XYZ file of C-alpha atoms in Angstrom:
477
model
C -88.410 108.314 172.157
C -92.096 108.663 173.036
C -94.675 111.391 172.409
C -94.395 112.373 176.086
C -90.624 112.819 175.944
C -89.513 116.360 176.762
C -88.257 118.440 173.891
C -84.913 118.792 175.638
C -82.991 118.293 178.821
C -80.317 120.954 179.265
C -77.536 120.167 181.739
C -75.507 123.158 182.913
C -71.884 122.089 183.426
C -69.785 125.127 182.573
C -68.620 126.218 186.018
C -65.034 126.052 187.193
C -65.708 124.670 190.666
C -62.813 126.466 192.343
C -63.773 125.160 195.786
C -62.832 121.636 194.706
C -59.208 122.854 194.564
C -58.429 120.344 191.846
C -56.831 120.001 188.446
C -59.842 117.883 187.500
C -62.958 119.801 186.384
C -65.564 119.655 189.141
C -68.185 117.801 187.114
C -65.687 115.037 186.268
C -65.008 114.077 189.876
C -66.212 110.527 190.435
C -68.514 108.867 192.909
C -70.247 105.490 192.879
C -69.087 104.471 189.432
C -69.776 107.639 187.467
C -68.600 111.221 187.356
C -70.869 113.939 188.704
C -71.729 114.741 185.105
C -72.188 111.044 184.337
C -74.904 110.821 186.998
C -76.624 113.880 185.526
C -76.485 112.377 182.032
C -77.869 109.058 183.274
C -80.767 110.781 185.042
C -81.547 112.870 181.953
C -81.342 109.810 179.732
C -84.159 108.155 181.683
C -86.525 110.797 180.277
C -85.589 109.840 176.687
C -85.540 113.507 175.622
C -85.776 114.487 171.993
C -82.590 116.444 172.532
C -79.967 116.198 175.273
C -77.823 119.304 175.656
C -74.786 119.930 177.850
C -73.441 123.434 178.381
C -69.672 123.455 178.867
C -67.224 126.234 179.641
C -64.331 125.672 182.016
C -62.041 122.842 180.781
C -64.408 122.422 177.866
C -62.190 119.942 176.026
C -62.146 117.485 178.928
C -65.807 117.895 179.731
C -66.831 117.619 176.075
C -64.811 114.425 175.730
C -66.586 112.979 178.771
C -69.956 113.868 177.258
C -68.997 112.233 173.961
C -68.034 109.045 175.776
C -71.066 108.801 178.058
C -73.751 110.298 175.814
C -72.560 110.589 172.208
C -76.042 111.717 171.124
C -75.827 114.852 173.259
C -75.288 118.295 171.781
C -72.536 120.327 173.414
C -72.951 124.103 173.667
C -70.057 126.302 174.752
C -70.562 129.131 177.236
C -67.442 131.166 176.582
C -67.879 133.346 179.671
C -69.710 132.056 182.746
C -72.208 134.876 183.203
C -74.970 133.046 185.058
C -77.501 130.280 184.595
C -79.765 132.429 182.467
C -76.868 133.303 180.208
C -76.021 129.610 179.827
C -79.565 128.807 178.691
C -79.507 131.782 176.329
C -76.373 130.310 174.733
C -78.306 127.071 174.134
C -81.177 128.839 172.412
C -78.833 130.946 170.325
C -76.978 127.814 169.249
C -79.912 125.446 168.699
C -82.900 127.720 168.184
C -86.308 127.497 169.807
C -86.994 124.133 171.448
C -90.795 123.753 171.238
C -92.269 121.650 174.016
C -91.042 120.991 177.537
C -87.458 121.972 178.282
C -85.919 120.635 181.508
C -82.937 122.456 182.995
C -80.705 120.593 185.467
C -77.075 120.661 186.591
C -73.918 118.619 186.198
C -73.082 118.687 189.910
C -76.262 117.131 191.390
C -75.489 113.391 191.493
C -78.378 112.497 193.812
C -81.064 113.836 191.465
C -83.064 110.858 190.175
C -84.329 110.445 186.640
C -87.790 109.664 187.961
C -87.849 112.993 189.820
C -87.089 114.847 186.597
C -89.711 112.691 184.896
C -92.331 113.708 187.461
C -91.321 117.348 187.005
C -91.843 117.061 183.248
C -95.145 115.204 183.583
C -96.667 117.561 186.171
C -95.519 120.540 184.125
C -97.248 119.222 181.005
C -100.431 118.218 182.865
C -100.790 121.662 184.437
C -99.983 123.542 181.242
C -97.520 125.722 183.118
C -95.132 128.187 181.589
C -92.567 127.045 184.132
C -92.545 124.474 186.927
C -89.964 124.723 189.694
C -88.484 121.670 191.434
C -88.378 122.364 195.172
C -87.448 120.537 198.375
C -88.073 120.991 202.066
C -85.154 121.131 204.471
C -82.174 123.142 205.617
C -80.325 124.320 202.506
C -78.012 127.234 203.348
C -77.541 129.559 200.417
C -80.585 128.323 198.494
C -83.422 130.559 197.351
C -86.733 130.268 199.218
C -90.155 129.634 197.710
C -92.547 132.385 198.775
C -96.278 131.589 198.561
C -99.447 133.572 199.070
C -102.036 132.976 201.781
C -103.669 130.273 199.639
C -100.355 128.459 199.079
C -99.958 129.558 195.469
C -96.454 130.320 194.158
C -95.507 133.992 194.403
C -91.779 134.261 193.823
C -88.291 132.935 194.542
C -86.276 135.062 196.918
C -82.541 134.543 197.139
C -81.197 134.023 200.659
C -79.009 137.139 200.550
C -82.073 139.237 199.651
C -84.527 137.500 201.998
C -86.049 138.944 205.134
C -85.716 137.106 208.421
C -89.207 135.653 207.951
C -88.407 134.551 204.415
C -85.185 132.880 205.516
C -87.246 130.799 207.934
C -89.139 129.258 204.995
C -88.133 125.598 204.659
C -89.134 125.129 201.008
C -86.158 125.840 198.770
C -85.528 126.257 195.071
C -83.454 123.441 193.551
C -82.502 125.490 190.494
C -84.056 122.818 188.258
C -87.013 123.807 186.091
C -89.409 122.641 183.431
C -90.098 125.395 180.904
C -92.378 125.883 177.966
C -89.661 126.013 175.304
C -91.253 128.716 173.149
C -91.895 131.009 176.114
C -88.395 130.377 177.451
C -86.848 131.420 174.133
C -88.807 134.670 174.223
C -88.312 135.589 177.879
C -84.624 134.647 178.141
C -83.838 137.675 175.984
C -85.412 139.946 178.597
C -83.233 138.831 181.503
C -80.904 141.592 182.691
C -77.728 141.705 184.773
C -79.124 144.179 187.303
C -77.889 142.307 190.351
C -74.880 142.256 192.655
C -73.142 139.581 190.582
C -73.902 141.233 187.218
C -75.086 137.884 185.864
C -78.186 136.557 184.095
C -80.215 134.237 186.346
C -82.887 131.694 185.482
C -84.828 132.761 188.570
C -85.481 136.024 186.723
C -87.156 134.044 183.922
C -89.574 132.591 186.473
C -90.410 136.053 187.795
C -90.900 137.522 184.316
C -93.209 134.703 183.255
C -95.333 135.096 186.382
C -95.499 138.879 186.022
C -96.650 138.368 182.433
C -99.569 136.351 183.802
C -98.342 132.888 182.814
C -99.015 129.974 185.175
C -96.126 128.934 187.398
C -96.140 125.700 189.396
C -93.917 123.684 191.688
C -93.084 120.028 192.266
C -91.705 118.922 195.626
C -88.840 116.392 195.436
C -89.694 113.219 197.355
C -86.171 113.065 198.786
C -84.795 116.418 199.848
C -81.155 115.375 199.385
C -81.716 115.102 195.631
C -81.309 118.839 195.170
C -77.959 119.070 196.942
C -75.102 120.064 194.683
C -71.406 119.318 195.092
C -69.040 122.249 195.395
C -66.116 120.915 197.438
C -64.519 117.654 198.608
C -66.614 117.586 201.787
C -69.852 117.728 199.820
C -68.460 115.157 197.391
C -67.886 112.725 200.263
C -71.339 113.437 201.668
C -72.929 112.793 198.283
C -70.943 109.593 197.873
C -72.150 108.330 201.254
C -75.768 109.262 200.517
C -75.715 107.676 197.068
C -74.049 104.522 198.382
C -76.671 104.210 201.121
C -79.368 104.460 198.452
C -77.698 101.763 196.345
C -77.324 99.404 199.313
C -80.926 99.944 200.378
C -82.179 99.048 196.896
C -80.105 95.855 196.836
C -81.171 94.763 200.303
C -84.835 95.288 199.441
C -84.249 93.176 196.319
C -83.019 90.193 198.353
C -79.279 90.767 198.758
C -77.671 90.348 202.179
C -75.222 93.132 203.049
C -73.565 92.286 206.356
C -72.188 95.725 207.190
C -73.587 98.570 205.080
C -71.313 101.079 206.828
C -68.169 99.488 205.350
C -69.573 98.303 201.996
C -69.258 100.389 198.830
C -71.071 99.466 195.625
C -71.146 101.389 192.355
C -74.445 102.267 190.735
C -73.345 100.223 187.692
C -73.058 96.919 189.625
C -75.566 94.055 189.284
C -76.190 91.598 192.140
C -78.416 88.512 192.054
C -80.906 87.407 194.655
C -79.600 85.699 197.799
C -76.064 86.910 197.227
C -74.170 87.874 200.380
C -71.796 90.836 200.546
C -69.397 90.825 203.487
C -67.908 93.784 205.354
C -65.168 96.018 203.922
C -66.072 95.040 200.374
C -65.968 97.260 197.283
C -67.804 96.377 194.072
C -66.930 98.656 191.171
C -67.680 99.253 187.514
C -69.595 96.655 185.491
C -69.258 93.944 188.148
C -71.964 91.265 188.078
C -72.552 89.030 191.108
C -74.591 85.884 190.502
C -77.409 84.568 192.700
C -76.262 82.994 195.940
C -72.654 84.123 195.585
C -70.788 85.079 198.753
C -68.421 88.046 198.474
C -66.228 89.149 201.333
C -65.008 90.038 203.716
C -62.410 92.441 202.344
C -62.948 91.932 198.608
C -62.345 94.482 195.857
C -64.000 93.566 192.558
C -63.852 95.798 189.482
C -65.546 94.917 186.183
C -65.659 91.287 187.302
C -68.287 88.593 186.768
C -68.953 86.134 189.603
C -71.035 83.033 188.958
C -73.851 81.533 190.966
C -72.929 80.256 194.447
C -69.260 81.179 194.078
C -67.371 82.219 197.226
C -64.667 84.868 197.463
C -62.760 85.965 200.538
C -60.282 88.868 200.764
C -59.645 88.819 197.022
C -58.810 91.552 194.520
C -60.294 90.868 191.087
C -60.126 93.135 188.048
C -61.794 92.272 184.741
C -61.993 88.627 185.742
C -64.598 85.943 184.975
C -65.382 83.626 187.887
C -67.648 80.678 187.240
C -70.341 79.009 189.328
C -69.318 77.470 192.671
C -65.724 78.650 192.313
C -63.866 79.461 195.524
C -61.275 82.240 195.571
C -58.985 83.392 198.378
C -58.126 84.486 200.881
C -55.550 86.945 199.528
C -55.848 86.038 195.851
C -55.296 88.510 193.003
C -57.126 87.968 189.716
C -55.865 90.376 187.079
C -57.481 91.236 183.736
C -58.133 88.236 181.551
C -58.372 85.715 184.390
C -61.123 83.202 183.662
C -62.061 80.557 186.213
C -64.474 77.790 185.179
C -67.045 76.128 187.394
C -66.033 74.370 190.627
C -62.389 75.442 190.397
C -60.416 76.694 193.389
C -57.981 79.602 193.561
C -56.350 79.739 196.981
C -54.170 81.809 199.243
C -51.596 84.201 197.744
C -52.307 83.140 194.173
C -52.029 85.627 191.314
C -53.605 85.000 187.904
C -53.178 87.122 184.798
C -54.722 86.449 181.392
C -55.175 82.779 182.243
C -57.954 80.214 181.915
C -58.450 77.699 184.724
C -60.627 74.751 183.730
C -63.536 73.069 185.471
C -62.625 71.707 188.888
C -58.939 72.631 188.599
C -57.047 73.844 191.668
C -54.348 76.420 192.237
C -54.360 76.241 196.037
C -51.517 78.445 197.272
C -48.505 80.671 196.683
C -48.472 80.573 192.885
C -48.202 82.931 189.930
C -50.112 81.924 186.786
C -49.685 84.165 183.746
C -50.666 83.658 180.089
C -51.691 80.095 180.790
C -54.397 77.540 180.180
C -54.966 74.933 182.883
C -57.136 71.972 181.982
C -60.071 70.566 183.891
C -59.256 68.672 187.075
C -55.578 69.635 187.191
C -53.736 70.527 190.397
C -51.019 73.161 190.588
C -48.757 72.592 193.598
C -47.789 75.254 196.107
C -45.143 77.728 195.025
C -45.482 77.057 191.292
C -44.385 79.836 188.960
C -45.519 80.144 185.355
C -42.475 81.982 183.976
C -44.212 83.686 181.061
C -41.895 86.656 180.393
C -38.482 86.411 178.770
C -37.685 90.098 179.237
C -39.110 91.076 175.860
C -42.230 89.004 175.145
C -44.891 87.044 177.009
C -45.260 83.346 176.170
C -48.045 80.848 176.860
C -48.098 77.748 179.050
C -50.593 74.911 178.606
C -51.365 72.396 181.332
C -53.604 69.567 180.155
C -56.515 67.920 181.916
C -56.012 66.085 185.201
C -52.317 66.968 185.273
C -50.352 67.347 188.508
C -47.713 70.046 188.830
C -45.509 69.385 191.846
C -44.829 72.025 194.466
C -42.204 74.659 193.728
C -42.150 73.937 190.005
C -41.128 76.620 187.520
C -42.804 76.232 184.118
C -40.609 78.137 181.666
C -42.875 79.252 178.810
C -43.563 78.373 176.123
C -44.185 74.890 177.450
C -46.944 72.270 177.507
C -47.720 69.748 180.229
C -49.819 66.983 178.693
C -53.035 65.402 179.939
C -52.464 63.353 183.057
C -48.762 64.303 183.199
C -46.829 65.057 186.405
C -43.905 67.251 187.259
C -41.634 66.465 190.192
C -41.512 68.983 193.025
C -38.763 71.566 192.671
C -38.373 71.120 188.919
C -37.641 73.860 186.387
C -39.548 72.570 183.347
C -38.456 74.149 180.068
C -39.436 71.354 177.661
C -42.821 69.783 176.999
C -43.966 66.888 179.158
C -46.069 64.414 177.165
C -49.356 62.999 178.364
C -48.873 60.578 181.241
C -45.148 61.320 181.650
C -43.289 62.577 184.732
C -41.117 65.629 184.130
C -38.059 65.966 186.372
C -35.642 68.858 185.981
C -33.465 69.272 189.075
C -29.931 68.412 190.145
C -29.234 65.252 192.168
C -28.904 66.044 195.891
C -25.385 65.939 197.365
C -24.751 66.205 201.156
C -21.290 67.552 202.103
C -20.343 65.588 205.231
C -19.559 67.792 208.262
C -19.762 71.042 206.280
C -21.304 73.024 209.181
C -18.750 71.769 211.706
C -15.888 72.833 209.430
C -17.324 76.078 208.076
C -19.534 77.447 210.868
C -17.399 76.775 213.935
C -18.714 78.431 217.088
C -22.258 78.919 215.848
C -25.366 77.487 217.498
C -25.853 75.355 214.398
C -22.413 73.809 214.773
C -22.998 73.166 218.474
C -26.345 71.455 217.773
C -24.808 69.367 215.000
C -21.898 68.349 217.220
C -24.238 67.191 219.994
C -26.293 65.104 217.618
C -23.250 63.520 215.962
C -21.821 62.776 219.373
C -25.067 61.123 220.433
C -25.094 59.028 217.259
C -21.558 57.811 217.847
C -22.345 56.421 221.338
């Protein structure tokens, strides 16, 4: 916390958000790796405020729990009845007292608002010595208040759209609803706000008007990106915000040296980290705390959540959740790495392979059509096609250990708990339920018996019987 940190950032998040038509509180709807409120908290946190405050009301228990998880240092203030933005701020002051210094007010449903924009608002406010500084934007914002200026361009007032004249509605500079206040003045003036309006609510815009009428300086800061002030009130706006935020994330990565083949079909959470020279293919989703190493190639068609991918690894059409993938590993196509999968350097996980809570050693291979659960596979080992690690006995999970440079034959079932020693083999088609020592060959299958003429006797009249009869006739000539 620095000397220039604002005294407080107050996030208003008490509204019900009925237009979302959802059982989930509006501010807890997710986009790009965080909830709407989570984005607001992250932006506020960039200012390192002396106090972070969230005003809750509707579904307060759920929203308060989300605040405690994302920003445990934040104070939560309850607005019992949602009687306007001014009323919400008054509840903060009544609960916490006067907040001397700069107080920033923002909202829990503005996910595109950047921390640096709030930081500029706070800095310009302090430099100018304003009583209040209004964050504005230029553009088409239906329903937003307009910024009215005098002939010299100085701030005069905010006029709400429903009260604006035709000329005022043509003004393209709009009020975001976000402000920087002098905390002491705010505490005094907030008590003078009335409910003399059509909604019978207390509005923060009235605080701005009162301060100006009292002769205090009022300023504005124009947001560099107009979309930052857009709020989310329904599912359509949520999708629009998600698209806009994703485009911003992709742009930042591409400018940092990441190749994104098809930005239109690529979705990346704000919490993801990607190294230089990585390549992200089309129809790929990177979620949560995923980390992609330099030079790694992801895609097409990958979904990675909370997964680490090492340098120069290559994944294709893979689903990976809470997995660790080492350098130069190849995965896919159509592989599924479940939580706890750990793949060491230079290993290969192939087509239709599923791993769960398993460690695959350096250079080992699980090429195709296998399930590996609760296992450890040593360096250099090869797991044949169709191998099943039978880890579950119906009650408990059991481990399987495959040593280094072992060879598990195709279509083997390893019935856990079991150990295959270093350099050991299993014969194809075996059901191995006992340990195989280092260097041994494990065979567990019945001896083949061919019943002579079975098809001719038991499938008379079928195409198989006819084919068999022709061949046997030809052999007898």
